[in-house]
Amino acid sequence: MIDRLTEFVDRLRLLGVAVSTSEVIDASRVLGLIDWDDRETFRSALSAALIKNSAHRFLFDVLFDVYFSHSPHDLQLPDEATGDLPEAIVESLLLNDDRALDDLAFESIQRFAGIEPGRPVGGRYYQWKVEQALGMSEITDRLASRLASDAQAGSILDGRLSQDEARDRVAGFRARIERIIRSRLVAERGPEAMARALARPLPEDVEFLQATADELVEMKRSVASLARRLAARLSYKHHRTRRGRLDFRRTIRASLQTGGTPAYPKFKQRTVRPDIVVLCDVSGSV
């Protein structure tokens, strides 16, 4: 496990996430305090030890699923194949039966994904094939209808809450499908190849002209956070140096009025020069 943790941290650093040696030591100590089979606790503990910037959490989650994924042999096809998969999925989502949902997700992948060994296709394509074959929108509607009937919802608000609950549960089932597909691809191609294929650049590394809408939102958040830090730094520097250094001669002269006691210290005036950053392109016109 320590070797896998080292590979995981090396990949984070390679992709731009700053992880110090002391944080790696803290993460290794965490391994002795938690149950490795509880994946969410494992994920939360490692992220608390290694991740300092919320913008880096997405990259952490992707690499965590790659380097600490379940083996595809952990899940086995049920003894009897389920006939009506969408109906079985709705029933299991109603009961929140995790084991049944894992089995149904595995069976859905076996039937509809068509994973071909050696084919350079990402997991998104296989997940899209499974979701299209199952009809996720119909499953969501059927689940929302069942939730509303079980709760005897009568108002528009109750119906909307049932719809939101159905979306959340179906999103969790989609995550199961994605996790199992990723586990199979990791077993086939290795964690390093999958990490290179799935990892996207951090907000601070994205090129402006090629940024997507989501990446632009993340960049604005990063810039806003940086602006607050610079403003706080300048304010601290201004307050710290507002009166400048002690003017010893003027303080001694002023102390003559109080019998030699420096009751009114004098300071040299200083001008705070803010940091100036110039942003420009490197085109021929410049």
PDB file of N, CA and C in Angstrom, residues 20-77:
ATOM      1  N   SER A  20       3.775  18.148   0.043  1.00  0.00           N
ATOM      2  CA  SER A  20       5.047  18.176   0.755  1.00  0.00           C
ATOM      3  C   SER A  20       5.360  16.808   1.351  1.00  0.00           C
ATOM      4  N   THR A  21       6.612  16.643   1.761  1.00  0.00           N
ATOM      5  CA  THR A  21       7.030  15.378   2.370  1.00  0.00           C
ATOM      6  C   THR A  21       6.310  15.128   3.683  1.00  0.00           C
ATOM      7  N   SER A  22       6.107  16.177   4.469  1.00  0.00           N
ATOM      8  CA  SER A  22       5.401  16.010   5.744  1.00  0.00           C
ATOM      9  C   SER A  22       3.961  15.566   5.522  1.00  0.00           C
ATOM     10  N   GLU A  23       3.342  16.037   4.458  1.00  0.00           N
ATOM     11  CA  GLU A  23       1.966  15.616   4.157  1.00  0.00           C
ATOM     12  C   GLU A  23       1.916  14.149   3.727  1.00  0.00           C
ATOM     13  N   VAL A  24       2.935  13.707   3.017  1.00  0.00           N
ATOM     14  CA  VAL A  24       2.999  12.286   2.651  1.00  0.00           C
ATOM     15  C   VAL A  24       3.162  11.427   3.905  1.00  0.00           C
ATOM     16  N   ILE A  25       3.963  11.898   4.858  1.00  0.00           N
ATOM     17  CA  ILE A  25       4.144  11.167   6.119  1.00  0.00           C
ATOM     18  C   ILE A  25       2.812  11.098   6.871  1.00  0.00           C
ATOM     19  N   ASP A  26       2.072  12.223   6.897  1.00  0.00           N
ATOM     20  CA  ASP A  26       0.762  12.221   7.549  1.00  0.00           C
ATOM     21  C   ASP A  26      -0.180  11.233   6.867  1.00  0.00           C
ATOM     22  N   ALA A  27      -0.152  11.200   5.533  1.00  0.00           N
ATOM     23  CA  ALA A  27      -1.021  10.277   4.800  1.00  0.00           C
ATOM     24  C   ALA A  27      -0.660   8.828   5.104  1.00  0.00           C
ATOM     25  N   SER A  28       0.639   8.529   5.221  1.00  0.00           N
ATOM     26  CA  SER A  28       1.048   7.155   5.540  1.00  0.00           C
ATOM     27  C   SER A  28       0.612   6.768   6.952  1.00  0.00           C
ATOM     28  N   ARG A  29       0.617   7.723   7.863  1.00  0.00           N
ATOM     29  CA  ARG A  29       0.136   7.433   9.219  1.00  0.00           C
ATOM     30  C   ARG A  29      -1.369   7.190   9.226  1.00  0.00           C
ATOM     31  N   VAL A  30      -2.071   7.880   8.342  1.00  0.00           N
ATOM     32  CA  VAL A  30      -3.518   7.697   8.256  1.00  0.00           C
ATOM     33  C   VAL A  30      -3.864   6.258   7.885  1.00  0.00           C
ATOM     34  N   LEU A  31      -3.024   5.626   7.060  1.00  0.00           N
ATOM     35  CA  LEU A  31      -3.310   4.266   6.611  1.00  0.00           C
ATOM     36  C   LEU A  31      -3.422   3.289   7.779  1.00  0.00           C
ATOM     37  N   GLY A  32      -2.724   3.578   8.868  1.00  0.00           N
ATOM     38  CA  GLY A  32      -2.782   2.692  10.021  1.00  0.00           C
ATOM     39  C   GLY A  32      -3.928   2.978  10.965  1.00  0.00           C
ATOM     40  N   LEU A  33      -4.715   4.012  10.663  1.00  0.00           N
ATOM     41  CA  LEU A  33      -5.791   4.415  11.563  1.00  0.00           C
ATOM     42  C   LEU A  33      -7.187   4.176  11.006  1.00  0.00           C
ATOM     43  N   ILE A  34      -7.280   3.783   9.743  1.00  0.00           N
ATOM     44  CA  ILE A  34      -8.601   3.654   9.114  1.00  0.00           C
ATOM     45  C   ILE A  34      -8.750   2.259   8.521  1.00  0.00           C
ATOM     46  N   ASP A  35     -10.005   1.958   8.176  1.00  0.00           N
ATOM     47  CA  ASP A  35     -10.313   0.698   7.508  1.00  0.00           C
ATOM     48  C   ASP A  35     -10.208   0.910   6.000  1.00  0.00           C
ATOM     49  N   TRP A  36      -9.306   0.186   5.350  1.00  0.00           N
ATOM     50  CA  TRP A  36      -9.082   0.376   3.916  1.00  0.00           C
ATOM     51  C   TRP A  36     -10.302  -0.020   3.093  1.00  0.00           C
ATOM     52  N   ASP A  37     -11.125  -0.914   3.608  1.00  0.00           N
ATOM     53  CA  ASP A  37     -12.299  -1.347   2.849  1.00  0.00           C
ATOM     54  C   ASP A  37     -13.375  -0.272   2.793  1.00  0.00           C
ATOM     55  N   ASP A  38     -13.353   0.667   3.730  1.00  0.00           N
ATOM     56  CA  ASP A  38     -14.308   1.785   3.711  1.00  0.00           C
ATOM     57  C   ASP A  38     -13.739   2.860   2.792  1.00  0.00           C
ATOM     58  N   ARG A  39     -14.121   2.810   1.513  1.00  0.00           N
ATOM     59  CA  ARG A  39     -13.492   3.655   0.508  1.00  0.00           C
ATOM     60  C   ARG A  39     -13.723   5.142   0.770  1.00  0.00           C
ATOM     61  N   GLU A  40     -14.916   5.521   1.202  1.00  0.00           N
ATOM     62  CA  GLU A  40     -15.196   6.939   1.395  1.00  0.00           C
ATOM     63  C   GLU A  40     -14.393   7.508   2.559  1.00  0.00           C
ATOM     64  N   THR A  41     -14.260   6.728   3.625  1.00  0.00           N
ATOM     65  CA  THR A  41     -13.407   7.163   4.734  1.00  0.00           C
ATOM     66  C   THR A  41     -11.950   7.242   4.288  1.00  0.00           C
ATOM     67  N   PHE A  42     -11.522   6.259   3.513  1.00  0.00           N
ATOM     68  CA  PHE A  42     -10.160   6.239   2.968  1.00  0.00           C
ATOM     69  C   PHE A  42      -9.924   7.466   2.095  1.00  0.00           C
ATOM     70  N   ARG A  43     -10.886   7.769   1.223  1.00  0.00           N
ATOM     71  CA  ARG A  43     -10.764   8.924   0.335  1.00  0.00           C
ATOM     72  C   ARG A  43     -10.708  10.234   1.129  1.00  0.00           C
ATOM     73  N   SER A  44     -11.604  10.379   2.111  1.00  0.00           N
ATOM     74  CA  SER A  44     -11.656  11.615   2.897  1.00  0.00           C
ATOM     75  C   SER A  44     -10.380  11.815   3.705  1.00  0.00           C
ATOM     76  N   ALA A  45      -9.857  10.728   4.256  1.00  0.00           N
ATOM     77  CA  ALA A  45      -8.644  10.839   5.073  1.00  0.00           C
ATOM     78  C   ALA A  45      -7.447  11.253   4.220  1.00  0.00           C
ATOM     79  N   LEU A  46      -7.297  10.646   3.042  1.00  0.00           N
ATOM     80  CA  LEU A  46      -6.173  11.006   2.178  1.00  0.00           C
ATOM     81  C   LEU A  46      -6.306  12.434   1.659  1.00  0.00           C
ATOM     82  N   SER A  47      -7.506  12.843   1.292  1.00  0.00           N
ATOM     83  CA  SER A  47      -7.685  14.207   0.789  1.00  0.00           C
ATOM     84  C   SER A  47      -7.399  15.229   1.878  1.00  0.00           C
ATOM     85  N   ALA A  48      -7.779  14.924   3.123  1.00  0.00           N
ATOM     86  CA  ALA A  48      -7.487  15.851   4.229  1.00  0.00           C
ATOM     87  C   ALA A  48      -5.987  15.987   4.452  1.00  0.00           C
ATOM     88  N   ALA A  49      -5.242  14.922   4.197  1.00  0.00           N
ATOM     89  CA  ALA A  49      -3.795  14.959   4.428  1.00  0.00           C
ATOM     90  C   ALA A  49      -3.032  15.563   3.257  1.00  0.00           C
ATOM     91  N   LEU A  50      -3.558  15.447   2.031  1.00  0.00           N
ATOM     92  CA  LEU A  50      -2.767  15.798   0.851  1.00  0.00           C
ATOM     93  C   LEU A  50      -3.257  17.031   0.107  1.00  0.00           C
ATOM     94  N   ILE A  51      -4.542  17.346   0.167  1.00  0.00           N
ATOM     95  CA  ILE A  51      -5.114  18.402  -0.668  1.00  0.00           C
ATOM     96  C   ILE A  51      -5.366  19.655   0.159  1.00  0.00           C
ATOM     97  N   LYS A  52      -4.836  20.778  -0.311  1.00  0.00           N
ATOM     98  CA  LYS A  52      -5.007  22.054   0.381  1.00  0.00           C
ATOM     99  C   LYS A  52      -5.893  23.024  -0.393  1.00  0.00           C
ATOM    100  N   ASN A  53      -6.062  22.786  -1.683  1.00  0.00           N
ATOM    101  CA  ASN A  53      -6.835  23.681  -2.544  1.00  0.00           C
ATOM    102  C   ASN A  53      -8.037  22.920  -3.069  1.00  0.00           C
ATOM    103  N   SER A  54      -9.240  23.466  -2.866  1.00  0.00           N
ATOM    104  CA  SER A  54     -10.459  22.775  -3.308  1.00  0.00           C
ATOM    105  C   SER A  54     -10.492  22.596  -4.817  1.00  0.00           C
ATOM    106  N   ALA A  55      -9.796  23.457  -5.566  1.00  0.00           N
ATOM    107  CA  ALA A  55      -9.774  23.326  -7.020  1.00  0.00           C
ATOM    108  C   ALA A  55      -9.028  22.071  -7.465  1.00  0.00           C
ATOM    109  N   HIS A  56      -8.224  21.491  -6.589  1.00  0.00           N
ATOM    110  CA  HIS A  56      -7.463  20.296  -6.925  1.00  0.00           C
ATOM    111  C   HIS A  56      -8.206  19.019  -6.546  1.00  0.00           C
ATOM    112  N   ARG A  57      -9.403  19.154  -5.945  1.00  0.00           N
ATOM    113  CA  ARG A  57     -10.113  17.968  -5.458  1.00  0.00           C
ATOM    114  C   ARG A  57     -10.571  17.064  -6.602  1.00  0.00           C
ATOM    115  N   PHE A  58     -10.987  17.640  -7.726  1.00  0.00           N
ATOM    116  CA  PHE A  58     -11.441  16.816  -8.837  1.00  0.00           C
ATOM    117  C   PHE A  58     -10.309  15.908  -9.322  1.00  0.00           C
ATOM    118  N   LEU A  59      -9.129  16.481  -9.487  1.00  0.00           N
ATOM    119  CA  LEU A  59      -7.983  15.691  -9.928  1.00  0.00           C
ATOM    120  C   LEU A  59      -7.654  14.608  -8.908  1.00  0.00           C
ATOM    121  N   PHE A  60      -7.745  14.948  -7.630  1.00  0.00           N
ATOM    122  CA  PHE A  60      -7.495  13.959  -6.578  1.00  0.00           C
ATOM    123  C   PHE A  60      -8.479  12.804  -6.691  1.00  0.00           C
ATOM    124  N   ASP A  61      -9.778  13.102  -6.874  1.00  0.00           N
ATOM    125  CA  ASP A  61     -10.786  12.044  -6.944  1.00  0.00           C
ATOM    126  C   ASP A  61     -10.551  11.121  -8.132  1.00  0.00           C
ATOM    127  N   VAL A  62     -10.192  11.714  -9.278  1.00  0.00           N
ATOM    128  CA  VAL A  62      -9.946  10.893 -10.458  1.00  0.00           C
ATOM    129  C   VAL A  62      -8.766   9.949 -10.221  1.00  0.00           C
ATOM    130  N   LEU A  63      -7.665  10.485  -9.715  1.00  0.00           N
ATOM    131  CA  LEU A  63      -6.483   9.654  -9.490  1.00  0.00           C
ATOM    132  C   LEU A  63      -6.703   8.655  -8.361  1.00  0.00           C
ATOM    133  N   PHE A  64      -7.505   9.025  -7.373  1.00  0.00           N
ATOM    134  CA  PHE A  64      -7.808   8.078  -6.293  1.00  0.00           C
ATOM    135  C   PHE A  64      -8.538   6.865  -6.841  1.00  0.00           C
ATOM    136  N   ASP A  65      -9.527   7.103  -7.718  1.00  0.00           N
ATOM    137  CA  ASP A  65     -10.265   5.986  -8.303  1.00  0.00           C
ATOM    138  C   ASP A  65      -9.371   5.131  -9.193  1.00  0.00           C
ATOM    139  N   VAL A  66      -8.340   5.744  -9.766  1.00  0.00           N
ATOM    140  CA  VAL A  66      -7.430   4.984 -10.625  1.00  0.00           C
ATOM    141  C   VAL A  66      -6.462   4.146  -9.797  1.00  0.00           C
ATOM    142  N   TYR A  67      -5.833   4.745  -8.811  1.00  0.00           N
ATOM    143  CA  TYR A  67      -4.777   4.056  -8.067  1.00  0.00           C
ATOM    144  C   TYR A  67      -5.313   3.188  -6.932  1.00  0.00           C
ATOM    145  N   PHE A  68      -6.518   3.465  -6.458  1.00  0.00           N
ATOM    146  CA  PHE A  68      -7.078   2.680  -5.353  1.00  0.00           C
ATOM    147  C   PHE A  68      -8.428   2.089  -5.739  1.00  0.00           C
ATOM    148  N   SER A  69      -8.560   1.701  -6.988  1.00  0.00           N
ATOM    149  CA  SER A  69      -9.811   1.123  -7.456  1.00  0.00           C
ATOM    150  C   SER A  69      -9.923  -0.319  -7.000  1.00  0.00           C
ATOM    151  N   HIS A  70     -11.198  -0.767  -6.891  1.00  0.00           N
ATOM    152  CA  HIS A  70     -11.434  -2.178  -6.591  1.00  0.00           C
ATOM    153  C   HIS A  70     -11.001  -3.030  -7.771  1.00  0.00           C
ATOM    154  N   SER A  71     -10.551  -4.216  -7.485  1.00  0.00           N
ATOM    155  CA  SER A  71     -10.248  -5.151  -8.560  1.00  0.00           C
ATOM    156  C   SER A  71     -11.538  -5.572  -9.233  1.00  0.00           C
ATOM    157  N   PRO A  72     -11.541  -5.726 -10.563  1.00  0.00           N
ATOM    158  CA  PRO A  72     -12.759  -6.164 -11.224  1.00  0.00           C
ATOM    159  C   PRO A  72     -13.216  -7.542 -10.771  1.00  0.00           C
ATOM    160  N   HIS A  73     -12.340  -8.316 -10.125  1.00  0.00           N
ATOM    161  CA  HIS A  73     -12.752  -9.625  -9.635  1.00  0.00           C
ATOM    162  C   HIS A  73     -13.496  -9.519  -8.309  1.00  0.00           C
ATOM    163  N   ASP A  74     -13.540  -8.311  -7.714  1.00  0.00           N
ATOM    164  CA  ASP A  74     -14.287  -8.148  -6.469  1.00  0.00           C
ATOM    165  C   ASP A  74     -15.782  -8.285  -6.693  1.00  0.00           C
ATOM    166  N   LEU A  75     -16.228  -7.987  -7.905  1.00  0.00           N
ATOM    167  CA  LEU A  75     -17.640  -8.090  -8.240  1.00  0.00           C
ATOM    168  C   LEU A  75     -17.819  -9.248  -9.208  1.00  0.00           C
ATOM    169  N   GLN A  76     -18.846 -10.036  -8.973  1.00  0.00           N
ATOM    170  CA  GLN A  76     -19.110 -11.177  -9.822  1.00  0.00           C
ATOM    171  C   GLN A  76     -20.544 -11.102 -10.329  1.00  0.00           C
ATOM    172  N   LEU A  77     -20.734 -11.662 -11.516  1.00  0.00           N
ATOM    173  CA  LEU A  77     -22.056 -11.661 -12.113  1.00  0.00           C
ATOM    174  C   LEU A  77     -22.999 -12.491 -11.255  1.00  0.00           C
TER     175      LEU A  77
END
